[in-house]
Amino acid sequence: MTELETMQTNETVAPSDVIIETRDLHKSFVKGKMVLDGIDCTIRRGEQVVVIGPSGGGKSTFLRCLNMLETPTSGQILVNGEDITAKGVDLDKVRAKMGMVFQHFNLFPHFTVLKNITFAPVTLKLQTPEEAEENAMRLLRRIGLEEKAEAYPSQLSGGQKQRIAIVRALAMNPEIMLFDEPTSALDPEMVGEVLDVMKELAKDNMTMVVVTHEMGFAREVADRILFIDQGHILEQGTPEEFFNNPQQPRTKEFLAKVL
Amino acid sequence: MNAIIDFFKGVGDYLATAFDKTFIREARYMMFLDGLKNTLIIALCATILGVAIGALIAMVKTVHKQSGKLKLLNAICEAYTTIIRGTPVVVQLLIMYFIVFANSTRPVLVGIIGFGINSGAYVAEIMRAGINAVDIGQTEAGRSLGLSHGVTMRSIVLPQAIKNVLPAIGNEFISLLKETSVIGFLGVIDLTKAAQRVISRTADPYFPYIAIALVYLGVVCILNYFVTKLEKRLAKSDRT
């Protein structure tokens, strides 16, 4: 899809359906070197977007800009129509509605699994302690880890940690979930259990943006694939279009290497 | 041969009388015990105060470094650490006692505050290193859940940082314990001052000074033992 076509598609979408929109997003860490070099992108409610591309191409930075873990150098990010790069925006409130799952899990090691899940909703007074605990246990049951509620993260396997990290984000009842290479730090035999949880989320129509190297997952789950390299969205489309009929030479080259 | 026997007899007699007049007569051991009690109280309370101040400063400095906020507070903290680390602790205590709390009749309390404020400047650096040692991912996870910088710091990062630096804080307590020997300047009867008091009665400096040196050494050795044990236990819990 060309940039023009993307813009046209955007116009036909009802505004309430758009959950995140980025406009001419730029980010540089070192002066003169753009990690993100003008990203325009729209993410619709209920959509599963998978972001792929070579290492260092800017895909993780793009994802981390979406909840302002990285502050963009220029450009806008609209979340439900509100520009969250503007001054005076309550980012905590915005982030509370956007779950994030990290490559290295980042569970809180000094909290039990249960407290990892309940801490944020209770502290932010979104749920009473009883509600939060009930909610957490329901989610843990769903991923089959209810017996680990009182365990500490150090007692869990990588796959279990990541599934609990997903649950921790879900406990906030987010409108969108961001995944930053959620299976990259896992032993191969644990990748499947994490992807299964994510597939189930997709089935429940959770809005998801997933940065990953798992091409099988991308093909199976994605509504749309973004290929980001050198700070640009080089190509995007449905998995079919993208994998079977890539347009850009660099996309073809990348796919030849990973498939 | 007789000369040697006489010599040892002389030493023995000296030790016996010195021990008697240093500790036993007029129940002078009570002075040493009271002195040791004051030494321990001041060192312990000052360490606690120091950790509180140090944690606060470290948090301000870290937040400032990460987000550029708290400019004024950060400047105050910088000034504080510069002044405290750039002047002798005895001078700080004298200023505290004779200028800041000029009318105070509670030199022990002034000593605690003085040493606590002094220690805080050093603990701040320890705490800062401890905070930096906590994976940045912890902060990101906290913030991504919508927790504020302050809550993330207090509830997520700081508890892990304190665990990292507990042994270093134990060492700070040990060095503070030794530093408090100058508190006699404020008229507090600590262990050192107690020895001086006794000497002023017995006119014999050897025995009391050696004795309190041994007491300091003993207490430090005991504390060292616990710090080392703590270090080992923390290292073990990190491995699992």
Short mmCIF file of N, CA, C and O in Angstrom, two decimals, chain A residues 72-176:
data_model
loop_
_atom_site.label_atom_id
_atom_site.label_comp_id
_atom_site.label_asym_id
_atom_site.label_seq_id
_atom_site.Cartn_x
_atom_site.Cartn_y
_atom_site.Cartn_z
N PRO A 72 8.95 11.23 21.54
CA PRO A 72 9.30 11.49 20.13
C PRO A 72 10.01 12.83 19.99
O PRO A 72 9.76 13.76 20.76
N THR A 73 10.92 12.89 19.03
CA THR A 73 11.61 14.15 18.78
C THR A 73 10.66 15.15 18.13
O THR A 73 10.67 16.33 18.45
N SER A 74 9.84 14.65 17.19
CA SER A 74 8.78 15.51 16.63
C SER A 74 7.65 14.62 16.13
O SER A 74 7.79 13.40 16.06
N GLY A 75 6.55 15.26 15.77
CA GLY A 75 5.39 14.49 15.32
C GLY A 75 4.35 14.36 16.42
O GLY A 75 4.56 14.83 17.53
N GLN A 76 3.22 13.77 16.05
CA GLN A 76 2.12 13.67 16.99
C GLN A 76 1.69 12.21 17.18
O GLN A 76 1.82 11.40 16.27
N ILE A 77 1.19 11.92 18.36
CA ILE A 77 0.57 10.62 18.61
C ILE A 77 -0.82 10.90 19.17
O ILE A 77 -0.95 11.51 20.24
N LEU A 78 -1.85 10.50 18.44
CA LEU A 78 -3.20 10.72 18.93
C LEU A 78 -3.73 9.41 19.50
O LEU A 78 -3.75 8.38 18.80
N VAL A 79 -4.13 9.45 20.75
CA VAL A 79 -4.76 8.29 21.36
C VAL A 79 -6.20 8.68 21.64
O VAL A 79 -6.45 9.61 22.40
N ASN A 80 -7.12 7.99 21.02
CA ASN A 80 -8.54 8.35 21.08
C ASN A 80 -8.73 9.84 20.77
O ASN A 80 -9.49 10.54 21.43
N GLY A 81 -7.96 10.31 19.81
CA GLY A 81 -8.11 11.70 19.36
C GLY A 81 -7.32 12.72 20.14
O GLY A 81 -7.22 13.87 19.73
N GLU A 82 -6.74 12.31 21.28
CA GLU A 82 -6.00 13.28 22.09
C GLU A 82 -4.51 13.16 21.78
O GLU A 82 -3.95 12.06 21.77
N ASP A 83 -3.88 14.31 21.50
CA ASP A 83 -2.46 14.32 21.21
C ASP A 83 -1.67 14.14 22.51
O ASP A 83 -1.59 15.06 23.32
N ILE A 84 -1.09 12.96 22.70
CA ILE A 84 -0.41 12.71 23.98
C ILE A 84 1.02 13.23 23.99
O ILE A 84 1.71 13.12 25.00
N THR A 85 1.49 13.80 22.87
CA THR A 85 2.81 14.43 22.92
C THR A 85 2.70 15.88 23.40
O THR A 85 3.71 16.53 23.64
N ALA A 86 1.47 16.37 23.54
CA ALA A 86 1.28 17.75 23.96
C ALA A 86 1.67 17.92 25.43
O ALA A 86 1.67 16.97 26.20
N LYS A 87 2.03 19.16 25.77
CA LYS A 87 2.38 19.44 27.17
C LYS A 87 1.15 19.35 28.05
O LYS A 87 0.04 19.66 27.61
N GLY A 88 1.34 18.94 29.29
CA GLY A 88 0.25 18.94 30.24
C GLY A 88 -0.69 17.75 30.15
O GLY A 88 -1.68 17.69 30.86
N VAL A 89 -0.37 16.79 29.26
CA VAL A 89 -1.20 15.58 29.18
C VAL A 89 -0.87 14.67 30.35
O VAL A 89 0.30 14.49 30.70
N ASP A 90 -1.90 14.12 30.98
CA ASP A 90 -1.67 13.18 32.08
C ASP A 90 -1.31 11.81 31.50
O ASP A 90 -2.17 10.98 31.22
N LEU A 91 0.01 11.61 31.32
CA LEU A 91 0.47 10.38 30.66
C LEU A 91 0.12 9.14 31.48
O LEU A 91 -0.14 8.08 30.92
N ASP A 92 0.10 9.29 32.82
CA ASP A 92 -0.21 8.13 33.65
C ASP A 92 -1.59 7.59 33.30
O ASP A 92 -1.82 6.39 33.24
N LYS A 93 -2.51 8.53 33.08
CA LYS A 93 -3.88 8.14 32.75
C LYS A 93 -3.95 7.46 31.39
O LYS A 93 -4.68 6.49 31.20
N VAL A 94 -3.18 8.00 30.44
CA VAL A 94 -3.14 7.41 29.10
C VAL A 94 -2.56 6.00 29.17
O VAL A 94 -3.09 5.05 28.59
N ARG A 95 -1.45 5.87 29.91
CA ARG A 95 -0.76 4.59 29.99
C ARG A 95 -1.60 3.53 30.70
O ARG A 95 -1.49 2.34 30.41
N ALA A 96 -2.42 3.99 31.64
CA ALA A 96 -3.25 3.02 32.38
C ALA A 96 -4.18 2.25 31.45
O ALA A 96 -4.63 1.16 31.78
N LYS A 97 -4.45 2.85 30.29
CA LYS A 97 -5.36 2.21 29.32
C LYS A 97 -4.59 1.46 28.25
O LYS A 97 -5.19 0.91 27.31
N MET A 98 -3.26 1.49 28.32
CA MET A 98 -2.44 0.82 27.32
C MET A 98 -1.51 -0.17 28.01
O MET A 98 -0.56 0.21 28.68
N GLY A 99 -1.82 -1.45 27.85
CA GLY A 99 -0.96 -2.46 28.47
C GLY A 99 0.32 -2.64 27.68
O GLY A 99 0.32 -2.47 26.46
N MET A 100 1.41 -2.96 28.38
CA MET A 100 2.65 -3.21 27.65
C MET A 100 3.34 -4.46 28.18
O MET A 100 3.41 -4.67 29.39
N VAL A 101 3.82 -5.27 27.25
CA VAL A 101 4.54 -6.50 27.61
C VAL A 101 5.95 -6.37 27.04
O VAL A 101 6.12 -6.04 25.87
N PHE A 102 6.94 -6.64 27.90
CA PHE A 102 8.33 -6.39 27.53
C PHE A 102 9.05 -7.68 27.18
O PHE A 102 8.67 -8.77 27.59
N GLN A 103 10.15 -7.50 26.46
CA GLN A 103 10.98 -8.66 26.11
C GLN A 103 11.48 -9.38 27.36
O GLN A 103 11.47 -10.60 27.43
N HIS A 104 11.89 -8.60 28.35
CA HIS A 104 12.46 -9.22 29.56
C HIS A 104 11.46 -9.26 30.72
O HIS A 104 11.87 -9.18 31.88
N PHE A 105 10.20 -9.35 30.43
CA PHE A 105 9.11 -9.56 31.39
C PHE A 105 8.92 -8.38 32.34
O PHE A 105 7.81 -7.89 32.50
N ASN A 106 10.06 -8.03 33.04
CA ASN A 106 10.00 -6.92 34.01
C ASN A 106 8.93 -7.11 35.07
O ASN A 106 8.25 -6.15 35.46
N LEU A 107 8.76 -8.34 35.53
CA LEU A 107 7.91 -8.53 36.71
C LEU A 107 8.64 -7.92 37.91
O LEU A 107 9.86 -7.79 37.90
N PHE A 108 7.86 -7.53 38.93
CA PHE A 108 8.48 -6.95 40.11
C PHE A 108 8.93 -8.08 41.03
O PHE A 108 8.10 -8.79 41.58
N PRO A 109 10.25 -8.24 41.21
CA PRO A 109 10.76 -9.44 41.89
C PRO A 109 10.42 -9.48 43.38
O PRO A 109 10.44 -10.56 43.96
N HIS A 110 10.12 -8.32 43.98
CA HIS A 110 9.87 -8.30 45.42
C HIS A 110 8.38 -8.46 45.74
O HIS A 110 8.00 -8.40 46.90
N PHE A 111 7.56 -8.60 44.70
CA PHE A 111 6.12 -8.84 44.90
C PHE A 111 5.79 -10.28 44.52
O PHE A 111 6.42 -10.85 43.62
N THR A 112 4.75 -10.82 45.15
CA THR A 112 4.25 -12.12 44.70
C THR A 112 3.57 -11.92 43.34
O THR A 112 3.31 -10.80 42.91
N VAL A 113 3.30 -13.04 42.68
CA VAL A 113 2.60 -12.98 41.40
C VAL A 113 1.30 -12.20 41.54
O VAL A 113 0.99 -11.30 40.75
N LEU A 114 0.55 -12.53 42.60
CA LEU A 114 -0.75 -11.87 42.80
C LEU A 114 -0.58 -10.36 42.95
O LEU A 114 -1.30 -9.57 42.35
N LYS A 115 0.43 -9.97 43.75
CA LYS A 115 0.61 -8.54 43.98
C LYS A 115 1.13 -7.84 42.72
O LYS A 115 0.80 -6.68 42.48
N ASN A 116 1.94 -8.56 41.94
CA ASN A 116 2.36 -8.01 40.65
C ASN A 116 1.14 -7.60 39.84
O ASN A 116 1.13 -6.56 39.19
N ILE A 117 0.11 -8.45 39.89
CA ILE A 117 -1.07 -8.20 39.06
C ILE A 117 -1.98 -7.14 39.67
O ILE A 117 -2.52 -6.29 38.97
N THR A 118 -2.13 -7.18 41.00
CA THR A 118 -3.12 -6.30 41.63
C THR A 118 -2.56 -4.93 42.00
O THR A 118 -3.33 -4.00 42.24
N PHE A 119 -1.23 -4.81 42.06
CA PHE A 119 -0.64 -3.58 42.62
C PHE A 119 -1.11 -2.31 41.91
O PHE A 119 -1.58 -1.37 42.55
N ALA A 120 -0.99 -2.30 40.57
CA ALA A 120 -1.33 -1.06 39.85
C ALA A 120 -2.82 -0.72 39.94
O ALA A 120 -3.17 0.41 40.31
N PRO A 121 -3.73 -1.66 39.64
CA PRO A 121 -5.15 -1.29 39.73
C PRO A 121 -5.57 -0.86 41.13
O PRO A 121 -6.42 0.04 41.28
N VAL A 122 -4.99 -1.46 42.17
CA VAL A 122 -5.36 -1.07 43.53
C VAL A 122 -4.75 0.28 43.88
O VAL A 122 -5.43 1.17 44.41
N THR A 123 -3.47 0.47 43.55
CA THR A 123 -2.79 1.73 43.87
C THR A 123 -3.47 2.90 43.16
O THR A 123 -3.60 3.98 43.73
N LEU A 124 -3.89 2.66 41.92
CA LEU A 124 -4.52 3.73 41.16
C LEU A 124 -6.01 3.85 41.47
O LEU A 124 -6.72 4.63 40.84
N LYS A 125 -6.47 3.03 42.43
CA LYS A 125 -7.86 3.07 42.88
C LYS A 125 -8.85 2.81 41.74
O LYS A 125 -9.95 3.36 41.69
N LEU A 126 -8.43 1.96 40.78
CA LEU A 126 -9.35 1.57 39.71
C LEU A 126 -10.20 0.40 40.16
O LEU A 126 -11.29 0.18 39.65
N GLN A 127 -9.66 -0.39 41.10
CA GLN A 127 -10.38 -1.54 41.63
C GLN A 127 -10.14 -1.60 43.13
O GLN A 127 -9.08 -1.16 43.60
N THR A 128 -11.10 -2.13 43.86
CA THR A 128 -10.86 -2.37 45.28
C THR A 128 -9.94 -3.58 45.39
O THR A 128 -9.84 -4.37 44.45
N PRO A 129 -9.25 -3.73 46.52
CA PRO A 129 -8.36 -4.88 46.66
C PRO A 129 -9.08 -6.20 46.39
O PRO A 129 -8.51 -7.11 45.75
N GLU A 130 -10.34 -6.30 46.83
CA GLU A 130 -11.08 -7.56 46.63
C GLU A 130 -11.36 -7.79 45.14
O GLU A 130 -11.14 -8.88 44.62
N GLU A 131 -11.83 -6.74 44.48
CA GLU A 131 -12.09 -6.84 43.04
C GLU A 131 -10.83 -7.23 42.29
O GLU A 131 -10.85 -8.13 41.44
N ALA A 132 -9.74 -6.53 42.64
CA ALA A 132 -8.48 -6.76 41.91
C ALA A 132 -8.03 -8.20 42.09
O ALA A 132 -7.58 -8.84 41.13
N GLU A 133 -8.17 -8.71 43.32
CA GLU A 133 -7.72 -10.08 43.57
C GLU A 133 -8.59 -11.08 42.81
O GLU A 133 -8.08 -12.03 42.20
N GLU A 134 -9.89 -10.83 42.83
CA GLU A 134 -10.81 -11.71 42.11
C GLU A 134 -10.48 -11.73 40.62
O GLU A 134 -10.38 -12.78 40.00
N ASN A 135 -10.29 -10.51 40.11
CA ASN A 135 -9.94 -10.33 38.71
C ASN A 135 -8.64 -11.05 38.37
O ASN A 135 -8.53 -11.76 37.36
N ALA A 136 -7.65 -10.88 39.25
CA ALA A 136 -6.33 -11.49 39.03
C ALA A 136 -6.45 -13.02 39.02
O ALA A 136 -5.88 -13.69 38.14
N MET A 137 -7.21 -13.56 39.97
CA MET A 137 -7.34 -15.01 40.04
C MET A 137 -8.06 -15.55 38.81
O MET A 137 -7.72 -16.62 38.29
N ARG A 138 -9.07 -14.80 38.34
CA ARG A 138 -9.78 -15.22 37.14
C ARG A 138 -8.82 -15.28 35.94
O ARG A 138 -8.80 -16.24 35.18
N LEU A 139 -7.98 -14.24 35.82
CA LEU A 139 -7.02 -14.20 34.72
C LEU A 139 -5.98 -15.30 34.85
O LEU A 139 -5.59 -15.94 33.87
N LEU A 140 -5.52 -15.52 36.09
CA LEU A 140 -4.52 -16.58 36.30
C LEU A 140 -5.10 -17.95 35.95
O LEU A 140 -4.43 -18.81 35.38
N ARG A 141 -6.36 -18.12 36.30
CA ARG A 141 -7.02 -19.40 35.99
C ARG A 141 -7.05 -19.59 34.47
O ARG A 141 -6.85 -20.68 33.96
N ARG A 142 -7.29 -18.49 33.78
CA ARG A 142 -7.39 -18.57 32.33
C ARG A 142 -6.08 -19.04 31.69
O ARG A 142 -6.10 -19.73 30.68
N ILE A 143 -4.96 -18.66 32.29
CA ILE A 143 -3.68 -19.12 31.72
C ILE A 143 -3.14 -20.32 32.49
O ILE A 143 -1.99 -20.73 32.29
N GLY A 144 -3.95 -20.86 33.38
CA GLY A 144 -3.56 -22.09 34.08
C GLY A 144 -2.46 -21.91 35.10
O GLY A 144 -1.70 -22.84 35.37
N LEU A 145 -2.35 -20.71 35.69
CA LEU A 145 -1.27 -20.50 36.66
C LEU A 145 -1.81 -20.05 38.02
O LEU A 145 -1.11 -19.39 38.77
N GLU A 146 -3.07 -20.44 38.32
CA GLU A 146 -3.64 -19.94 39.57
C GLU A 146 -2.86 -20.44 40.79
O GLU A 146 -2.81 -19.75 41.81
N GLU A 147 -2.23 -21.61 40.67
CA GLU A 147 -1.51 -22.13 41.84
C GLU A 147 -0.21 -21.37 42.08
O GLU A 147 0.45 -21.56 43.10
N LYS A 148 0.15 -20.46 41.16
CA LYS A 148 1.38 -19.68 41.34
C LYS A 148 1.10 -18.31 41.96
O LYS A 148 2.00 -17.48 42.05
N ALA A 149 -0.13 -18.07 42.38
CA ALA A 149 -0.50 -16.73 42.86
C ALA A 149 0.41 -16.23 43.98
O ALA A 149 0.77 -15.07 44.01
N GLU A 150 0.80 -17.13 44.86
CA GLU A 150 1.61 -16.69 46.00
C GLU A 150 3.10 -16.88 45.76
O GLU A 150 3.92 -16.65 46.64
N ALA A 151 3.48 -17.34 44.55
CA ALA A 151 4.90 -17.54 44.25
C ALA A 151 5.55 -16.20 43.92
O ALA A 151 4.87 -15.22 43.62
N TYR A 152 6.87 -16.18 43.99
CA TYR A 152 7.62 -15.00 43.57
C TYR A 152 8.15 -15.23 42.16
O TYR A 152 8.39 -16.38 41.77
N PRO A 153 8.34 -14.16 41.39
CA PRO A 153 8.78 -14.32 40.01
C PRO A 153 10.02 -15.21 39.85
O PRO A 153 10.14 -15.93 38.86
N SER A 154 10.94 -15.15 40.84
CA SER A 154 12.17 -15.93 40.69
C SER A 154 11.90 -17.43 40.70
O SER A 154 12.75 -18.22 40.32
N GLN A 155 10.70 -17.83 41.13
CA GLN A 155 10.38 -19.26 41.18
C GLN A 155 9.70 -19.74 39.90
O GLN A 155 9.27 -20.88 39.83
N LEU A 156 9.59 -18.86 38.91
CA LEU A 156 8.84 -19.21 37.70
C LEU A 156 9.78 -19.40 36.51
O LEU A 156 10.87 -18.86 36.48
N SER A 157 9.32 -20.14 35.53
CA SER A 157 10.06 -20.26 34.27
C SER A 157 9.82 -19.02 33.42
O SER A 157 8.92 -18.23 33.69
N GLY A 158 10.64 -18.86 32.39
CA GLY A 158 10.50 -17.69 31.53
C GLY A 158 9.12 -17.58 30.91
O GLY A 158 8.52 -16.51 30.88
N GLY A 159 8.61 -18.72 30.42
CA GLY A 159 7.29 -18.71 29.80
C GLY A 159 6.20 -18.32 30.79
O GLY A 159 5.29 -17.55 30.45
N GLN A 160 6.32 -18.84 32.02
CA GLN A 160 5.34 -18.48 33.04
C GLN A 160 5.43 -17.00 33.38
O GLN A 160 4.41 -16.32 33.51
N LYS A 161 6.67 -16.50 33.48
CA LYS A 161 6.85 -15.08 33.79
C LYS A 161 6.17 -14.22 32.74
O LYS A 161 5.46 -13.26 33.06
N GLN A 162 6.37 -14.57 31.46
CA GLN A 162 5.82 -13.72 30.41
C GLN A 162 4.30 -13.81 30.37
O GLN A 162 3.62 -12.81 30.12
N ARG A 163 3.76 -15.00 30.64
CA ARG A 163 2.30 -15.09 30.66
C ARG A 163 1.73 -14.26 31.80
O ARG A 163 0.68 -13.61 31.65
N ILE A 164 2.44 -14.24 32.93
CA ILE A 164 1.97 -13.42 34.05
C ILE A 164 2.14 -11.94 33.75
O ILE A 164 1.30 -11.11 34.11
N ALA A 165 3.21 -11.60 33.03
CA ALA A 165 3.38 -10.20 32.63
C ALA A 165 2.22 -9.75 31.74
O ALA A 165 1.73 -8.62 31.84
N ILE A 166 1.76 -10.67 30.88
CA ILE A 166 0.61 -10.35 30.03
C ILE A 166 -0.63 -10.13 30.90
O ILE A 166 -1.38 -9.16 30.73
N VAL A 167 -0.81 -11.03 31.87
CA VAL A 167 -1.96 -10.92 32.75
C VAL A 167 -1.91 -9.62 33.57
O VAL A 167 -2.91 -8.96 33.78
N ARG A 168 -0.69 -9.26 34.01
CA ARG A 168 -0.54 -8.03 34.77
C ARG A 168 -1.03 -6.83 33.96
O ARG A 168 -1.72 -5.95 34.49
N ALA A 169 -0.68 -6.83 32.67
CA ALA A 169 -1.15 -5.72 31.83
C ALA A 169 -2.66 -5.81 31.61
O ALA A 169 -3.37 -4.80 31.64
N LEU A 170 -3.17 -7.03 31.45
CA LEU A 170 -4.60 -7.21 31.20
C LEU A 170 -5.46 -6.80 32.39
O LEU A 170 -6.60 -6.36 32.24
N ALA A 171 -4.89 -6.94 33.59
CA ALA A 171 -5.65 -6.65 34.80
C ALA A 171 -6.08 -5.19 34.86
O ALA A 171 -6.99 -4.83 35.60
N MET A 172 -5.43 -4.35 34.07
CA MET A 172 -5.80 -2.93 34.05
C MET A 172 -6.97 -2.68 33.09
O MET A 172 -7.36 -1.53 32.89
N ASN A 173 -7.50 -3.74 32.48
CA ASN A 173 -8.54 -3.61 31.46
C ASN A 173 -8.16 -2.61 30.38
O ASN A 173 -8.87 -1.63 30.14
N PRO A 174 -7.03 -2.85 29.72
CA PRO A 174 -6.55 -1.88 28.74
C PRO A 174 -7.39 -1.90 27.47
O PRO A 174 -8.06 -2.88 27.17
N GLU A 175 -7.33 -0.78 26.73
CA GLU A 175 -8.00 -0.72 25.44
C GLU A 175 -7.11 -1.29 24.35
O GLU A 175 -7.60 -1.66 23.29
N ILE A 176 -5.81 -1.32 24.64
CA ILE A 176 -4.87 -1.80 23.63
C ILE A 176 -3.69 -2.44 24.34
O ILE A 176 -3.34 -2.05 25.45
#
